[in-house]
Short mmCIF file of C-alpha atoms in Angstrom, two decimals:
data_model
loop_
_atom_site.label_atom_id
_atom_site.label_comp_id
_atom_site.label_asym_id
_atom_site.label_seq_id
_atom_site.Cartn_x
_atom_site.Cartn_y
_atom_site.Cartn_z
CA MET A 1 41.17 -102.37 -55.43
CA ILE A 2 43.89 -101.27 -57.83
CA PRO A 3 41.55 -99.88 -60.74
CA ALA A 4 39.76 -98.13 -58.01
CA PHE A 5 43.14 -96.16 -56.50
CA VAL A 6 44.47 -95.88 -59.92
CA LEU A 7 41.35 -93.96 -61.22
CA LEU A 8 41.06 -92.01 -58.18
CA GLY A 9 44.43 -90.81 -58.59
CA LYS A 10 43.85 -89.92 -62.29
CA TRP A 11 40.59 -88.01 -61.41
CA LEU A 12 42.34 -86.09 -58.82
CA GLU A 13 45.38 -85.58 -61.38
CA GLN A 14 43.09 -84.34 -64.01
CA LYS A 15 41.22 -81.96 -61.88
CA ALA A 16 44.78 -80.30 -60.86
CA THR A 17 45.90 -80.15 -64.00
CA VAL A 18 42.68 -78.39 -65.80
CA LYS A 19 43.79 -75.62 -63.27
CA THR A 20 47.03 -74.99 -64.83
CA GLY A 21 45.14 -73.94 -68.34
CA ASP A 22 43.28 -71.25 -66.59
CA ALA A 23 45.50 -68.65 -67.97
CA ILE A 24 45.03 -69.73 -71.66
CA ALA A 25 41.24 -70.27 -71.16
CA SER A 26 40.78 -67.03 -69.89
CA ILE A 27 42.69 -65.07 -72.93
CA LEU A 28 40.57 -67.66 -75.11
CA ASN A 29 37.42 -66.72 -74.01
CA ARG A 30 37.94 -62.81 -74.28
CA THR A 31 36.91 -63.44 -78.10
CA PRO A 32 32.92 -63.11 -78.48
CA LYS A 33 31.35 -65.85 -80.32
CA TRP A 34 29.01 -63.58 -82.27
CA ALA A 35 29.21 -60.34 -84.09
CA MET A 36 26.63 -57.96 -85.60
CA VAL A 37 27.74 -57.98 -89.28
CA MET A 38 26.75 -55.60 -91.55
CA ARG A 39 25.46 -57.60 -95.16
CA ASP A 40 23.45 -55.69 -97.88
CA GLY A 41 23.23 -52.42 -95.46
CA VAL A 42 21.53 -54.73 -92.86
CA ALA A 43 22.93 -55.56 -89.23
CA THR A 44 22.89 -59.40 -89.06
CA GLU A 45 24.26 -61.36 -85.93
CA LEU A 46 26.34 -64.20 -87.31
CA PRO A 47 29.13 -66.39 -85.96
CA VAL A 48 32.65 -64.93 -85.51
CA GLU A 49 34.19 -67.74 -87.72
CA LEU A 50 31.90 -66.03 -90.81
CA ILE A 51 33.47 -62.84 -90.50
CA LYS A 52 35.66 -62.19 -93.34
CA VAL A 53 38.22 -59.37 -94.33
CA GLY A 54 36.40 -56.36 -95.46
CA ASP A 55 33.25 -57.03 -93.75
CA LYS A 56 31.83 -54.29 -91.89
CA VAL A 57 31.05 -55.00 -88.18
CA ARG A 58 29.04 -53.23 -85.88
CA VAL A 59 30.48 -52.79 -82.14
CA ARG A 60 28.25 -51.52 -79.42
CA ALA A 61 28.95 -50.10 -75.98
CA GLY A 62 30.34 -52.57 -73.66
CA GLU A 63 30.83 -55.37 -76.49
CA THR A 64 34.34 -57.07 -77.20
CA ILE A 65 35.37 -55.99 -80.32
CA PRO A 66 35.83 -59.60 -82.27
CA VAL A 67 38.14 -59.17 -85.00
CA ASP A 68 41.01 -56.70 -85.82
CA GLY A 69 40.35 -53.70 -87.89
CA VAL A 70 39.78 -50.04 -88.74
CA VAL A 71 37.14 -47.85 -87.43
CA THR A 72 34.79 -46.39 -90.58
CA LYS A 73 32.02 -44.65 -88.38
CA GLY A 74 31.84 -43.34 -84.98
CA SER A 75 34.15 -43.21 -82.00
CA SER A 76 34.54 -44.35 -78.47
CA THR A 77 36.83 -45.44 -75.77
CA VAL A 78 38.29 -48.99 -75.95
CA ASP A 79 39.91 -51.12 -73.02
CA GLU A 80 43.16 -52.14 -74.57
CA LYS A 81 44.74 -53.67 -71.26
CA LEU A 82 44.77 -57.15 -72.94
CA ILE A 83 47.02 -56.47 -75.78
CA SER A 84 49.02 -53.34 -74.53
CA GLY A 85 49.04 -53.77 -70.59
CA GLU A 86 48.16 -50.31 -70.54
CA PRO A 87 44.92 -49.70 -67.96
CA ILE A 88 43.79 -46.31 -69.44
CA PRO A 89 41.11 -46.60 -72.16
CA VAL A 90 42.70 -45.51 -75.69
CA GLU A 91 40.41 -42.97 -77.78
CA LYS A 92 39.14 -44.50 -81.06
CA GLU A 93 37.93 -42.30 -83.95
CA ILE A 94 37.68 -42.64 -87.67
CA GLY A 95 40.71 -44.40 -88.86
CA SER A 96 41.74 -45.81 -85.69
CA ILE A 97 43.10 -49.47 -85.52
CA VAL A 98 41.04 -52.01 -83.09
CA TYR A 99 42.04 -55.33 -81.91
CA ALA A 100 39.88 -58.49 -81.26
CA GLY A 101 39.45 -59.45 -77.74
CA THR A 102 39.44 -55.47 -76.38
CA ILE A 103 36.57 -54.06 -74.51
CA ASN A 104 34.44 -50.95 -76.16
CA GLY A 105 33.46 -48.47 -74.09
CA THR A 106 30.33 -46.37 -73.81
CA GLY A 107 30.27 -45.65 -77.40
CA ALA A 108 29.48 -47.43 -80.67
CA PHE A 109 31.09 -47.58 -83.97
CA THR A 110 31.26 -49.50 -87.11
CA MET A 111 34.94 -51.24 -88.51
CA GLU A 112 36.28 -52.91 -91.17
CA ALA A 113 37.57 -56.29 -90.77
CA GLN A 114 41.17 -56.28 -91.56
CA SER A 115 42.32 -59.76 -89.81
CA VAL A 116 40.18 -62.63 -88.74
CA GLY A 117 40.30 -65.78 -86.66
CA SER A 118 44.11 -66.58 -86.08
CA GLU A 119 45.52 -63.90 -88.24
CA THR A 120 44.44 -61.23 -85.29
CA VAL A 121 46.99 -60.07 -82.75
CA LEU A 122 44.95 -62.16 -80.17
CA GLY A 123 45.19 -65.03 -82.69
CA ASN A 124 48.59 -64.82 -82.69
CA ILE A 125 49.28 -64.81 -79.02
CA ILE A 126 47.14 -67.48 -78.62
CA GLU A 127 49.06 -69.44 -81.06
CA THR A 128 52.14 -68.63 -79.59
CA ILE A 129 51.04 -69.94 -76.41
CA ARG A 130 50.01 -73.18 -77.75
CA LYS A 131 53.11 -73.66 -79.56
CA ALA A 132 55.46 -73.24 -76.75
CA GLU A 133 52.97 -75.64 -74.75
CA THR A 134 53.51 -78.49 -77.26
CA GLU A 135 57.54 -77.63 -77.95
CA LYS A 136 59.78 -79.74 -75.99
CA PRO A 137 62.43 -77.65 -74.28
CA PRO A 138 65.61 -79.67 -73.56
CA ILE A 139 64.66 -80.67 -69.83
CA ARG A 140 61.45 -82.34 -71.03
CA ARG A 141 63.56 -84.48 -73.56
CA ILE A 142 65.52 -85.71 -70.48
CA ALA A 143 62.37 -86.82 -68.89
CA ASP A 144 61.28 -88.49 -72.10
CA LYS A 145 64.85 -90.23 -71.98
CA ILE A 146 64.66 -91.28 -68.40
CA ALA A 147 61.22 -92.80 -68.76
CA SER A 148 62.36 -94.53 -72.00
CA ILE A 149 65.11 -96.78 -69.66
CA PHE A 150 62.94 -96.61 -66.69
CA VAL A 151 60.29 -98.93 -67.89
CA PRO A 152 62.24 -101.75 -69.05
CA VAL A 153 64.48 -101.53 -65.73
CA VAL A 154 61.58 -101.85 -63.80
CA GLY A 155 60.16 -104.54 -65.71
CA LEU A 156 63.57 -106.44 -65.25
CA LEU A 157 63.24 -105.62 -61.63
CA SER A 158 59.66 -106.96 -61.33
CA LEU A 159 60.82 -110.07 -62.90
CA LEU A 160 63.76 -110.57 -60.53
CA THR A 161 61.75 -109.92 -57.58
CA PHE A 162 59.57 -113.02 -58.75
CA LEU A 163 62.30 -114.88 -59.14
CA LEU A 164 64.33 -114.42 -56.02
CA TRP A 165 61.09 -114.99 -54.06
CA TYR A 166 60.16 -118.15 -55.97
CA PHE A 167 63.38 -119.40 -55.37
CA PHE A 168 64.62 -118.40 -52.01
CA GLY A 169 61.63 -117.01 -50.22
CA GLY A 170 59.89 -120.70 -49.46
CA ASP A 171 60.03 -124.31 -50.93
CA GLY A 172 58.08 -123.30 -53.87
CA ASP A 173 54.64 -124.13 -52.59
CA ALA A 174 51.37 -122.20 -53.43
CA ASP A 175 51.70 -119.66 -50.80
CA ALA A 176 55.36 -118.92 -51.97
CA VAL A 177 54.44 -118.59 -55.36
CA SER A 178 51.50 -116.22 -54.60
CA PHE A 179 53.54 -113.93 -52.54
CA ALA A 180 56.42 -113.74 -55.19
CA ILE A 181 53.18 -112.81 -57.67
CA ARG A 182 52.12 -110.30 -55.55
CA CYS A 183 55.49 -108.81 -54.87
CA ALA A 184 56.31 -108.69 -58.58
CA VAL A 185 52.90 -106.95 -59.37
CA SER A 186 53.42 -104.18 -56.19
CA VAL A 187 56.94 -103.25 -58.15
CA LEU A 188 54.96 -103.09 -61.37
CA VAL A 189 52.16 -100.86 -59.99
CA ILE A 190 54.12 -98.61 -57.60
CA SER A 191 56.48 -97.84 -60.00
CA CYS A 192 54.54 -96.20 -62.80
CA PRO A 193 56.57 -93.54 -64.30
CA CYS A 194 53.37 -91.24 -64.32
CA ALA A 195 55.24 -88.87 -62.09
CA LEU A 196 58.16 -88.95 -63.94
CA GLY A 197 56.11 -87.96 -67.10
CA LEU A 198 53.91 -85.55 -65.40
CA ALA A 199 56.92 -83.55 -63.80
CA THR A 200 57.48 -81.11 -66.65
CA PRO A 201 54.53 -80.59 -68.45
CA THR A 202 52.45 -80.13 -65.59
CA ALA A 203 55.04 -76.89 -64.60
CA LEU A 204 55.58 -75.81 -67.99
CA THR A 205 51.77 -75.06 -68.46
CA VAL A 206 51.53 -73.32 -65.59
CA LEU A 207 54.66 -71.21 -66.33
CA ILE A 208 53.39 -70.32 -69.69
CA GLY A 209 50.12 -69.34 -68.70
CA GLU A 210 51.61 -67.23 -65.92
CA THR A 211 53.90 -65.04 -68.30
CA ALA A 212 50.99 -64.80 -70.63
CA LYS A 213 49.03 -63.22 -67.57
CA ARG A 214 51.92 -60.68 -67.55
CA HIS A 215 52.23 -59.94 -71.47
CA ILE A 216 55.26 -62.12 -71.98
CA LEU A 217 55.16 -64.72 -74.87
CA ILE A 218 57.40 -67.16 -75.04
CA ARG A 219 58.07 -68.23 -78.59
CA LYS A 220 60.73 -70.83 -78.13
CA ALA A 221 60.41 -73.37 -74.97
CA ALA A 222 64.13 -73.85 -74.93
CA THR A 223 64.23 -70.01 -73.67
CA MET A 224 62.79 -71.12 -70.54
CA GLU A 225 66.22 -72.97 -69.85
CA LEU A 226 68.79 -70.88 -71.24
CA LEU A 227 67.36 -67.65 -69.26
CA PRO A 228 68.65 -68.29 -66.06
CA HIS A 229 72.07 -68.93 -67.43
CA ILE A 230 72.34 -65.39 -69.15
CA THR A 231 75.38 -63.53 -68.63
CA THR A 232 75.46 -60.79 -70.79
CA VAL A 233 72.63 -58.49 -72.24
CA PHE A 234 73.05 -56.31 -75.43
CA LEU A 235 70.23 -53.45 -75.57
CA ASP A 236 69.45 -51.55 -78.68
CA LYS A 237 68.75 -47.62 -77.55
CA THR A 238 66.09 -46.35 -80.09
CA GLY A 239 62.69 -47.76 -78.91
CA THR A 240 64.30 -50.21 -76.31
CA ILE A 241 65.69 -48.21 -73.70
CA THR A 242 64.21 -45.22 -75.15
CA ALA A 243 60.38 -44.23 -75.63
CA GLY A 244 60.89 -44.52 -79.38
CA MET A 245 59.27 -41.14 -79.62
CA PRO A 246 61.12 -37.91 -79.87
CA GLU A 247 60.23 -34.95 -77.74
CA VAL A 248 61.33 -31.67 -77.16
CA VAL A 249 63.32 -31.51 -73.63
CA SER A 250 64.42 -27.92 -73.80
CA GLU A 251 63.78 -24.24 -75.57
CA LYS A 252 65.60 -21.40 -75.56
CA TRP A 253 63.74 -18.17 -76.56
CA HIS A 254 65.87 -15.34 -77.62
CA ILE A 255 62.96 -12.94 -77.72
CA SER A 256 60.99 -11.23 -75.13
CA THR A 257 57.80 -13.04 -73.48
CA GLU A 258 55.26 -10.94 -75.45
CA GLU A 259 56.41 -11.89 -78.96
CA GLN A 260 56.60 -15.46 -78.19
CA PRO A 261 52.99 -16.66 -78.84
CA PHE A 262 53.24 -14.90 -82.48
CA TYR A 263 56.67 -16.88 -83.47
CA GLN A 264 54.99 -19.96 -81.76
CA SER A 265 52.14 -20.23 -84.04
CA VAL A 266 54.65 -19.44 -87.29
CA LEU A 267 56.94 -22.40 -85.89
CA TYR A 268 53.51 -24.46 -85.22
CA THR A 269 52.06 -23.88 -88.83
CA LEU A 270 55.64 -24.41 -90.61
CA GLU A 271 56.26 -27.49 -88.69
CA ARG A 272 52.77 -29.27 -89.51
CA GLU A 273 53.53 -28.77 -93.09
CA SER A 274 56.59 -30.68 -92.68
CA THR A 275 57.32 -34.28 -93.30
CA HIS A 276 60.45 -34.62 -91.20
CA PRO A 277 60.27 -36.86 -88.49
CA LEU A 278 61.17 -34.52 -85.87
CA ALA A 279 58.03 -32.16 -86.82
CA ASP A 280 55.78 -34.13 -84.91
CA ALA A 281 57.57 -33.85 -81.66
CA ILE A 282 57.45 -30.04 -82.11
CA CYS A 283 53.77 -29.87 -82.99
CA ARG A 284 52.99 -32.10 -80.06
CA PHE A 285 54.89 -29.42 -77.78
CA LEU A 286 53.18 -26.62 -79.16
CA ALA A 287 50.20 -28.54 -79.08
CA ASP A 288 48.55 -26.31 -76.21
CA THR A 289 49.84 -22.82 -77.22
CA HIS A 290 47.97 -20.19 -79.34
CA LYS A 291 47.59 -21.28 -82.92
CA GLU A 292 47.02 -18.18 -85.09
CA GLU A 293 47.01 -19.05 -88.93
CA HIS A 294 49.36 -17.70 -91.39
CA SER A 295 49.62 -17.58 -95.10
CA PHE A 296 53.02 -17.77 -96.15
CA THR A 297 54.31 -16.50 -99.62
CA SER A 298 56.38 -19.22 -100.26
CA ILE A 299 57.16 -22.63 -98.52
CA ASN A 300 60.21 -24.54 -99.53
CA THR A 301 61.82 -27.91 -97.60
CA VAL A 302 65.58 -28.29 -98.33
CA VAL A 303 66.01 -31.94 -97.77
CA GLY A 304 68.49 -32.61 -94.93
CA LYS A 305 68.53 -29.26 -93.80
CA GLY A 306 65.16 -27.69 -92.82
CA ILE A 307 62.39 -25.32 -94.08
CA GLU A 308 62.68 -21.93 -95.56
CA ALA A 309 59.54 -19.65 -95.81
CA GLU A 310 58.37 -15.95 -96.50
CA LEU A 311 55.50 -14.26 -94.48
CA GLU A 312 54.79 -10.46 -94.82
CA GLY A 313 58.04 -10.03 -96.47
CA LYS A 314 60.12 -11.27 -93.86
CA LYS A 315 62.26 -14.66 -94.37
CA TYR A 316 62.08 -17.56 -91.91
CA ARG A 317 64.12 -20.70 -91.49
CA ILE A 318 63.99 -23.62 -89.31
CA GLY A 319 66.75 -26.04 -89.30
CA ASN A 320 69.99 -27.37 -88.15
CA ALA A 321 72.82 -25.23 -87.03
CA SER A 322 74.59 -24.86 -90.45
CA PHE A 323 71.15 -24.12 -92.16
CA VAL A 324 70.16 -21.10 -90.32
CA GLY A 325 73.73 -19.89 -89.76
CA THR A 326 74.42 -20.25 -85.91
CA THR A 327 76.76 -22.20 -84.05
CA LEU A 328 76.83 -25.73 -83.60
CA SER A 329 75.16 -26.99 -80.21
CA THR A 330 76.97 -30.11 -78.70
CA SER A 331 73.66 -31.16 -77.04
CA SER A 332 73.01 -34.95 -76.68
CA GLY A 333 70.25 -34.66 -78.71
CA THR A 334 68.98 -32.82 -81.93
CA ASP A 335 68.98 -29.16 -82.12
CA VAL A 336 66.37 -27.12 -83.95
CA TYR A 337 66.98 -23.66 -84.63
CA MET A 338 64.16 -20.90 -85.91
CA THR A 339 65.59 -17.58 -87.14
CA CYS A 340 63.88 -14.67 -88.88
CA GLU A 341 65.91 -12.43 -91.15
CA ASP A 342 68.92 -14.31 -89.73
CA SER A 343 68.33 -13.24 -86.51
CA LEU A 344 67.75 -16.34 -84.07
CA ILE A 345 64.37 -16.45 -82.38
CA VAL A 346 64.07 -20.13 -80.65
CA HIS A 347 66.54 -23.05 -79.97
CA LEU A 348 64.70 -26.30 -79.39
CA THR A 349 66.53 -29.47 -78.13
CA ILE A 350 64.92 -32.77 -79.12
CA GLU A 351 65.58 -36.05 -77.30
CA ASP A 352 64.43 -39.68 -77.64
CA ARG A 353 64.08 -39.99 -73.69
CA VAL A 354 65.30 -42.97 -71.90
CA THR A 355 62.36 -44.52 -70.01
CA GLU A 356 61.97 -44.51 -66.13
CA GLU A 357 61.12 -48.37 -66.72
CA SER A 358 64.13 -48.89 -68.57
CA ARG A 359 66.02 -47.34 -66.12
CA GLU A 360 64.79 -49.71 -63.37
CA ALA A 361 65.40 -52.71 -65.67
CA ILE A 362 68.87 -52.26 -66.31
CA THR A 363 69.33 -51.52 -62.69
CA ASP A 364 67.76 -54.76 -61.80
CA MET A 365 69.36 -56.70 -64.30
CA GLN A 366 72.83 -55.56 -62.92
CA LYS A 367 71.76 -56.62 -59.24
CA MET A 368 71.32 -59.98 -60.95
CA GLY A 369 75.16 -59.84 -61.88
CA LEU A 370 74.28 -59.52 -65.46
CA LYS A 371 76.60 -57.38 -67.50
CA VAL A 372 74.42 -54.74 -69.70
CA VAL A 373 75.95 -53.51 -73.21
CA LEU A 374 74.51 -50.86 -75.20
CA LEU A 375 74.52 -50.91 -78.88
CA THR A 376 73.20 -47.84 -81.04
CA GLY A 377 73.43 -46.72 -84.66
CA ASP A 378 73.16 -43.33 -82.94
CA ASN A 379 76.00 -40.76 -82.35
CA GLU A 380 78.88 -40.95 -79.89
CA LEU A 381 77.26 -38.24 -77.82
CA SER A 382 73.78 -39.36 -77.92
CA ALA A 383 74.92 -42.93 -76.94
CA GLN A 384 77.00 -41.70 -74.22
CA TYR A 385 74.13 -39.33 -72.83
CA ALA A 386 71.66 -42.28 -73.04
CA ALA A 387 74.53 -44.85 -71.30
CA SER A 388 75.05 -42.34 -68.43
CA VAL A 389 71.39 -41.80 -68.07
CA SER A 390 70.32 -45.59 -67.71
CA GLY A 391 73.48 -46.67 -65.55
CA ILE A 392 75.02 -48.54 -68.46
CA GLN A 393 79.24 -48.85 -68.18
CA GLU A 394 79.82 -50.23 -71.98
CA TYR A 395 78.27 -48.89 -75.02
CA HIS A 396 79.23 -48.57 -78.50
CA ALA A 397 77.77 -46.11 -80.95
CA GLY A 398 77.30 -45.40 -84.73
CA LEU A 399 77.01 -49.18 -85.29
CA LEU A 400 75.94 -50.82 -88.58
CA PRO A 401 73.26 -54.00 -88.15
CA SER A 402 76.64 -55.94 -89.51
CA GLU A 403 78.65 -54.40 -86.49
CA LYS A 404 76.03 -55.20 -83.98
CA LEU A 405 76.16 -58.77 -84.68
CA SER A 406 79.73 -58.78 -84.94
CA ILE A 407 80.17 -57.53 -81.19
CA VAL A 408 77.29 -60.48 -80.12
CA GLN A 409 79.50 -62.81 -81.95
CA SER A 410 82.65 -61.68 -80.03
CA ALA A 411 80.80 -62.18 -76.75
CA ILE A 412 79.63 -65.68 -77.75
CA ASP A 413 83.10 -66.89 -78.64
CA ARG A 414 84.40 -65.74 -75.55
CA GLY A 415 82.20 -68.07 -73.55
CA GLU A 416 79.46 -65.61 -72.56
CA LYS A 417 75.55 -66.68 -72.50
CA VAL A 418 74.12 -63.61 -74.55
CA ALA A 419 70.81 -61.98 -74.46
CA MET A 420 69.83 -59.59 -76.78
CA ILE A 421 66.68 -57.00 -77.04
CA GLY A 422 66.07 -54.90 -79.72
CA ASP A 423 62.89 -53.79 -82.12
CA GLY A 424 64.16 -52.48 -85.01
CA ILE A 425 65.10 -54.23 -88.35
CA ASN A 426 68.73 -52.92 -87.63
CA ASP A 427 68.66 -55.43 -84.73
CA SER A 428 67.44 -58.61 -86.72
CA GLU A 429 70.85 -60.19 -87.41
CA ALA A 430 72.19 -59.82 -83.81
CA LEU A 431 68.85 -60.93 -82.22
CA SER A 432 68.80 -64.04 -84.42
CA TYR A 433 72.48 -64.95 -83.43
CA ALA A 434 72.07 -64.34 -79.23
CA HIS A 435 71.31 -67.59 -77.42
CA VAL A 436 68.04 -65.51 -76.26
CA SER A 437 66.61 -62.65 -78.20
CA ALA A 438 63.48 -60.47 -77.12
CA SER A 439 61.42 -57.69 -79.03
CA PHE A 440 58.61 -55.88 -78.15
CA ALA A 441 55.35 -56.20 -79.94
CA SER A 442 55.41 -52.60 -81.18
CA GLY A 443 58.57 -53.52 -82.82
CA SER A 444 59.59 -54.23 -86.51
CA ASP A 445 58.05 -57.49 -87.99
CA ILE A 446 61.35 -58.81 -88.64
CA ALA A 447 62.39 -58.28 -85.11
CA ILE A 448 59.37 -59.97 -83.58
CA SER A 449 59.48 -62.91 -86.31
CA VAL A 450 63.33 -63.77 -84.99
CA ALA A 451 62.88 -62.93 -81.28
CA ASP A 452 62.76 -66.03 -79.07
CA LEU A 453 60.46 -63.37 -76.53
CA THR A 454 57.61 -61.00 -77.03
CA PHE A 455 57.02 -58.38 -74.79
CA LEU A 456 53.20 -57.07 -75.71
CA LYS A 457 53.79 -53.89 -73.19
CA HIS A 458 56.66 -51.68 -73.94
CA ASP A 459 58.40 -52.11 -70.50
CA LEU A 460 61.60 -53.36 -70.46
CA ARG A 461 61.07 -54.27 -66.73
CA LEU A 462 59.48 -57.71 -68.28
CA PHE A 463 63.03 -58.87 -69.11
CA PRO A 464 64.46 -59.36 -65.79
CA LYS A 465 61.02 -60.44 -64.23
CA THR A 466 61.06 -62.98 -67.08
CA ILE A 467 64.38 -64.24 -65.94
CA GLN A 468 63.07 -64.59 -62.35
CA MET A 469 59.98 -66.41 -63.18
CA MET A 470 62.19 -68.90 -65.37
CA GLU A 471 64.21 -69.68 -62.71
CA GLN A 472 61.40 -70.42 -60.17
CA GLY A 473 59.73 -72.62 -62.96
CA LEU A 474 63.09 -74.71 -63.32
CA LYS A 475 63.39 -74.98 -59.68
CA THR A 476 59.60 -76.42 -59.43
CA ILE A 477 60.75 -79.18 -62.32
CA ARG A 478 63.72 -80.32 -60.69
CA LEU A 479 62.03 -80.58 -57.25
CA ASN A 480 59.31 -82.48 -59.23
CA PHE A 481 62.14 -84.73 -60.83
CA PHE A 482 63.51 -85.27 -57.29
CA TRP A 483 59.90 -86.24 -55.74
CA ALA A 484 59.29 -88.48 -58.46
CA LEU A 485 62.78 -90.34 -58.26
CA ILE A 486 63.03 -90.43 -54.63
CA TYR A 487 59.48 -91.91 -54.52
CA ASN A 488 60.40 -94.66 -56.73
CA ALA A 489 63.80 -95.27 -55.16
CA LEU A 490 62.12 -95.92 -51.88
CA ALA A 491 58.70 -97.32 -52.82
CA ILE A 492 60.17 -99.75 -55.30
CA PRO A 493 62.52 -101.91 -52.64
CA ILE A 494 59.97 -101.91 -50.29
CA ALA A 495 57.17 -103.19 -52.89
CA ALA A 496 59.66 -106.00 -53.64
CA GLY A 497 59.56 -107.06 -50.23
CA VAL A 498 62.97 -106.18 -48.75
CA LEU A 499 61.64 -105.31 -45.23
CA PHE A 500 59.58 -108.23 -44.76
CA PRO A 501 62.29 -110.89 -43.57
CA ILE A 502 63.07 -108.38 -41.01
CA TRP A 503 59.83 -106.58 -39.84
CA GLY A 504 57.02 -108.67 -41.73
CA ILE A 505 56.23 -105.01 -44.12
CA PHE A 506 54.71 -105.81 -46.80
CA ILE A 507 52.59 -103.59 -49.38
CA THR A 508 49.98 -105.27 -51.44
CA PRO A 509 49.50 -104.20 -54.71
CA ALA A 510 46.23 -102.46 -53.87
CA LEU A 511 47.98 -100.24 -51.65
CA SER A 512 50.87 -99.50 -54.43
CA GLY A 513 48.26 -98.43 -56.72
CA ALA A 514 47.49 -95.76 -54.08
CA ALA A 515 50.92 -95.06 -53.51
CA MET A 516 51.25 -94.58 -57.43
CA ALA A 517 48.22 -92.38 -57.80
CA PHE A 518 49.44 -90.10 -54.78
CA SER A 519 53.14 -89.86 -56.25
CA SER A 520 51.30 -88.20 -59.55
CA LEU A 521 49.54 -86.15 -57.53
CA SER A 522 51.86 -84.67 -55.19
CA VAL A 523 53.86 -83.63 -58.29
CA VAL A 524 51.19 -82.02 -60.19
CA SER A 525 50.32 -80.38 -56.91
CA ASN A 526 53.78 -78.97 -56.54
CA SER A 527 53.49 -77.44 -60.12
CA LEU A 528 50.16 -75.90 -59.10
CA LEU A 529 51.99 -74.35 -56.36
CA LEU A 530 54.15 -72.31 -58.97
CA LYS A 531 51.45 -70.01 -58.99
CA LYS A 532 52.07 -69.12 -55.52
CA ARG A 533 55.82 -68.74 -55.78
CA LEU A 534 55.36 -66.47 -58.91
CA HIS A 535 52.72 -64.53 -57.06
CA GLY A 536 54.22 -60.67 -57.26
CA LYS A 537 57.06 -61.23 -59.70
#
């Protein structure tokens, strides 16, 4: 009966535990097993494992892309929801980057493999999840320590139970010896530390899988315990609370409406030739306007100031206020002016907008009682505006990377539990020093490498969501510990026969096996309920 109950319990436990890995399994299944590889000009179906960097791979309509690479022929749309979280398919043409695990639309294309196997973006995600699953956070090490003490203690309790019943439970006859042995065995069987051992890993597996589904990668297991205790969150500005893509937010023309199309085309032509970082923003802004082609007599770029050019005998200038000779602006963004023969034509203001998602995330963090501080290398006016728009009370502007680090260090020295979120190289020092650090997958490589959390989707709301999920996960683990410990505290004395002299209640070794199996199953089932508790978070 004992082996039967134990095996039944293990079977039920294994069946329940398998469900905790569903999220990881679904990610693994996104990579196809076979692909059409061009070898010697002939398309050959080969296992994905045999694809090498530089191979040409043919991707047909509706197929899953097997490796990371660049499109060399054809065009299509690709569903990249697995990687970016965005539901809208992305247009792909020659030169576009495509990722393993994403799904091709109705077109067909040929791509050149650039990353294969575990080197792909999807491969890195899977390896990160596996590492987080196997790494032991402090709470799991506590469980191991408890178990290491628990086993010898139970052995001693079993021996003590036998001795007490043998010497004080009868006259030493055969029945007394048999009863003492049965009680000692019942103590050993019912107190199996399986429930303690399962309390943490089952809940962690569910938690890691559920966060992965929500485009949150946990790179360090200890983060799961640290996050709920965070008191202060430091945020970088550019690319963290802003979109990371400057755009024209206002335009003021100083000419008639009829003249605007001509000057728009002049502005577009000159900015298209410019290498300045803000030129793309202006071109995107003018993309839908009429674009007449112009042949300039000369075009000269003045580094740090702007562009000057000549067209049909007239001199044009595009750049900052001092370069074009106009009044300096005090706007929160970057001002770009265009003049013709020293007459002001248009004034554009360019900003990197604070996203709506960031505003919501900051509000959520503040409602959770967190202190939110903005750290940026931008000027005072830009920082003040971004802080005001996003609802942040404290900000620090014009910071060097070392100064960001100094502010984070000072907060830690004051006893605050600090989180730092940033995506640039200039954030990496502060990220590495914070108790918990987070970055976006679109950030710099060094920021991602030092971050404890990586958000695959550029959405700051994932951070407060992660905190809520970690809190729920820790509650589940603590509840698992409670049930495992309370079970042993109640079951061991009963198995030892303390109720037998009073009410004649006695648990046989077979029933002890059933109770032990039930305790392990109850802990696993409670961990599986974590999925429901996380629903909607």
